[in-house]
Amino acid sequence: MGRKLKTSVRLDREDAEALARARKDGLSASELVRQGLRVVAARYYRDRCPPSTRLFVSTDVKLGGEEELFRDLKR
């Protein structure tokens, strides 16, 4: 990944509170926002596979992989 861009995001109170709780659990606010953006904006990425967020990990071999979440977003 290349140079990162900086932006501001205005959050509703409940979102800000959830973000504060995530920080207390050791999650970086920036990384949490980037992961959420990847999930929501997956259909807008060009010329590449939908990004992996590494949010979903399963040890059950009967369950599919994370890439299946984005299968229907490919056009």
Coordinates of N, CA and C in Angstrom, one line a residue:
M1 N 0.8 -1.2 0.0 CA 0.0 0.0 0.0 C 0.9 1.2 0.0
G2 N 0.5 2.2 -0.8 CA 1.3 3.4 -0.9 C 1.1 4.4 0.2
R3 N 1.3 5.6 0.0 CA 1.2 6.7 0.9 C -0.3 6.8 1.4
K4 N -0.5 7.0 2.7 CA -1.8 7.1 3.3 C -2.3 8.5 3.2
L5 N -3.6 8.7 3.0 CA -4.2 10.0 3.0 C -4.8 10.3 4.3
K6 N -4.9 11.5 4.7 CA -5.5 11.9 6.0 C -6.8 12.6 5.7
T7 N -7.8 12.2 6.5 CA -9.1 12.8 6.4 C -9.8 12.9 7.7
S8 N -10.8 13.7 7.8 CA -11.6 13.8 9.1 C -12.9 13.2 8.9
V9 N -13.4 12.5 9.9 CA -14.7 11.9 9.9 C -15.5 12.3 11.1
R10 N -16.7 12.8 10.9 CA -17.6 13.2 12.0 C -18.4 12.0 12.4
L11 N -18.4 11.7 13.7 CA -19.1 10.5 14.2 C -20.2 10.9 15.1
D12 N -21.3 10.1 15.0 CA -22.4 10.2 16.0 C -21.9 9.8 17.3
R13 N -22.6 10.2 18.4 CA -22.1 10.0 19.7 C -22.0 8.5 20.0
E14 N -22.9 7.7 19.5 CA -22.9 6.2 19.8 C -21.7 5.6 19.1
D15 N -21.3 6.1 17.9 CA -20.2 5.6 17.1 C -18.9 6.0 17.9
A16 N -18.8 7.2 18.3 CA -17.6 7.6 19.1 C -17.4 6.8 20.4
E17 N -18.5 6.5 21.0 CA -18.5 5.7 22.3 C -18.0 4.3 21.9
A18 N -18.5 3.7 20.8 CA -18.0 2.4 20.4 C -16.6 2.4 20.1
L19 N -16.1 3.4 19.4 CA -14.7 3.6 19.0 C -13.8 3.7 20.3
A20 N -14.3 4.4 21.3 CA -13.6 4.5 22.5 C -13.5 3.2 23.2
R21 N -14.5 2.4 23.2 CA -14.5 1.0 23.8 C -13.5 0.1 23.1
A22 N -13.5 0.3 21.7 CA -12.6 -0.5 20.9 C -11.1 -0.2 21.3
R23 N -10.9 1.1 21.5 CA -9.5 1.6 21.9 C -9.1 1.0 23.2
K24 N -10.0 0.9 24.1 CA -9.7 0.3 25.4 C -9.4 -1.2 25.3
D25 N -9.9 -1.8 24.3 CA -9.6 -3.2 24.0 C -8.3 -3.4 23.2
G26 N -7.7 -2.3 22.9 CA -6.4 -2.3 22.2 C -6.4 -2.2 20.7
L27 N -7.6 -1.9 20.2 CA -7.7 -1.7 18.7 C -7.4 -0.2 18.4
S28 N -6.6 0.0 17.4 CA -6.3 1.3 16.9 C -7.5 1.9 16.2
A29 N -7.9 3.1 16.5 CA -9.0 3.8 15.9 C -8.8 3.8 14.4
S30 N -7.6 4.2 13.9 CA -7.4 4.3 12.5 C -7.6 2.9 11.8
E31 N -7.0 1.9 12.4 CA -7.1 0.6 11.8 C -8.6 0.1 11.7
L32 N -9.3 0.3 12.8 CA -10.7 0.0 12.9 C -11.5 0.7 11.8
V33 N -11.3 1.9 11.6 CA -12.0 2.7 10.5 C -11.6 2.2 9.2
R34 N -10.3 1.9 8.9 CA -9.8 1.4 7.6 C -10.5 0.0 7.3
Q35 N -10.6 -0.9 8.3 CA -11.2 -2.2 8.1 C -12.7 -2.0 7.8
G36 N -13.4 -1.1 8.5 CA -14.8 -0.9 8.2 C -15.0 -0.4 6.8
L37 N -14.1 0.6 6.4 CA -14.2 1.1 5.1 C -14.0 0.1 4.0
R38 N -13.1 -0.8 4.2 CA -12.8 -1.9 3.3 C -14.0 -2.8 3.1
V39 N -14.7 -3.1 4.2 CA -15.9 -3.9 4.1 C -17.0 -3.2 3.3
V40 N -17.3 -2.0 3.7 CA -18.4 -1.3 3.1 C -18.1 -0.8 1.6
A41 N -16.9 -0.5 1.3 CA -16.5 0.1 0.0 C -16.0 -1.0 -0.9
A42 N -16.1 -2.3 -0.6 CA -15.4 -3.3 -1.4 C -15.9 -3.3 -2.8
R43 N -17.1 -2.9 -3.1 CA -17.6 -2.9 -4.5 C -16.9 -1.8 -5.3
Y44 N -16.3 -0.8 -4.7 CA -15.8 0.3 -5.4 C -14.3 0.2 -5.7
Y45 N -13.6 -0.9 -5.3 CA -12.2 -1.1 -5.6 C -12.1 -1.5 -7.0
R46 N -11.1 -1.0 -7.7 CA -10.9 -1.3 -9.1 C -9.7 -2.2 -9.3
D47 N -9.8 -3.1 -10.3 CA -8.7 -3.9 -10.8 C -8.0 -4.7 -9.7
R48 N -8.8 -5.2 -8.8 CA -8.2 -6.0 -7.7 C -9.3 -6.8 -7.0
C49 N -8.9 -7.8 -6.4 CA -9.9 -8.6 -5.6 C -10.3 -7.8 -4.4
P50 N -11.5 -8.0 -3.9 CA -12.0 -7.3 -2.8 C -11.0 -7.5 -1.6
P51 N -10.7 -6.5 -0.9 CA -9.7 -6.5 0.2 C -10.0 -7.5 1.3
S52 N -9.0 -8.0 1.9 CA -9.2 -8.9 3.0 C -9.1 -8.0 4.3
T53 N -10.1 -8.2 5.2 CA -10.1 -7.4 6.4 C -9.5 -8.2 7.6
R54 N -9.4 -9.5 7.4 CA -9.0 -10.4 8.4 C -9.8 -10.3 9.7
L55 N -11.1 -9.9 9.5 CA -12.1 -9.8 10.6 C -12.7 -11.2 10.9
F56 N -12.8 -12.0 9.8 CA -13.5 -13.3 10.0 C -12.5 -14.4 9.9
V57 N -12.4 -15.2 10.9 CA -11.5 -16.3 11.0 C -12.3 -17.5 11.5
S58 N -12.2 -18.6 10.9 CA -13.0 -19.8 11.3 C -12.1 -21.0 11.3
T59 N -12.2 -21.8 12.3 CA -11.5 -23.1 12.3 C -12.4 -24.2 11.8
D60 N -13.6 -24.0 11.5 CA -14.6 -25.0 11.0 C -14.4 -25.1 9.5
V61 N -13.9 -26.3 9.0 CA -13.6 -26.5 7.6 C -14.8 -26.5 6.7
K62 N -16.0 -26.6 7.3 CA -17.3 -26.6 6.6 C -17.7 -25.2 6.2
L63 N -17.2 -24.2 6.9 CA -17.5 -22.8 6.6 C -16.6 -22.3 5.4
G64 N -17.2 -21.3 4.7 CA -16.4 -20.8 3.6 C -15.4 -19.7 4.0
G65 N -14.6 -19.3 3.1 CA -13.6 -18.2 3.4 C -14.2 -16.8 3.4
E66 N -13.4 -15.9 3.8 CA -13.8 -14.5 3.9 C -14.1 -14.0 2.5
E67 N -13.4 -14.5 1.5 CA -13.6 -14.0 0.1 C -15.0 -14.2 -0.4
E68 N -15.7 -15.2 0.2 CA -17.1 -15.5 -0.2 C -18.1 -14.4 0.2
L69 N -17.7 -13.6 1.2 CA -18.5 -12.5 1.6 C -18.7 -11.5 0.5
F70 N -17.7 -11.4 -0.3 CA -17.6 -10.3 -1.4 C -18.0 -10.9 -2.8
R71 N -18.3 -12.2 -2.8 CA -18.5 -12.9 -4.1 C -19.6 -12.2 -4.9
D72 N -20.7 -11.8 -4.4 CA -21.8 -11.1 -5.1 C -21.5 -9.7 -5.5
L73 N -20.4 -9.1 -4.9 CA -20.1 -7.7 -5.2 C -19.3 -7.5 -6.5
K74 N -18.8 -8.6 -7.0 CA -18.0 -8.5 -8.3 C -19.0 -8.3 -9.4
R75 N -18.6 -7.4 -10.3 CA -19.6 -7.1 -11.4 C -19.0 -7.6 -12.7

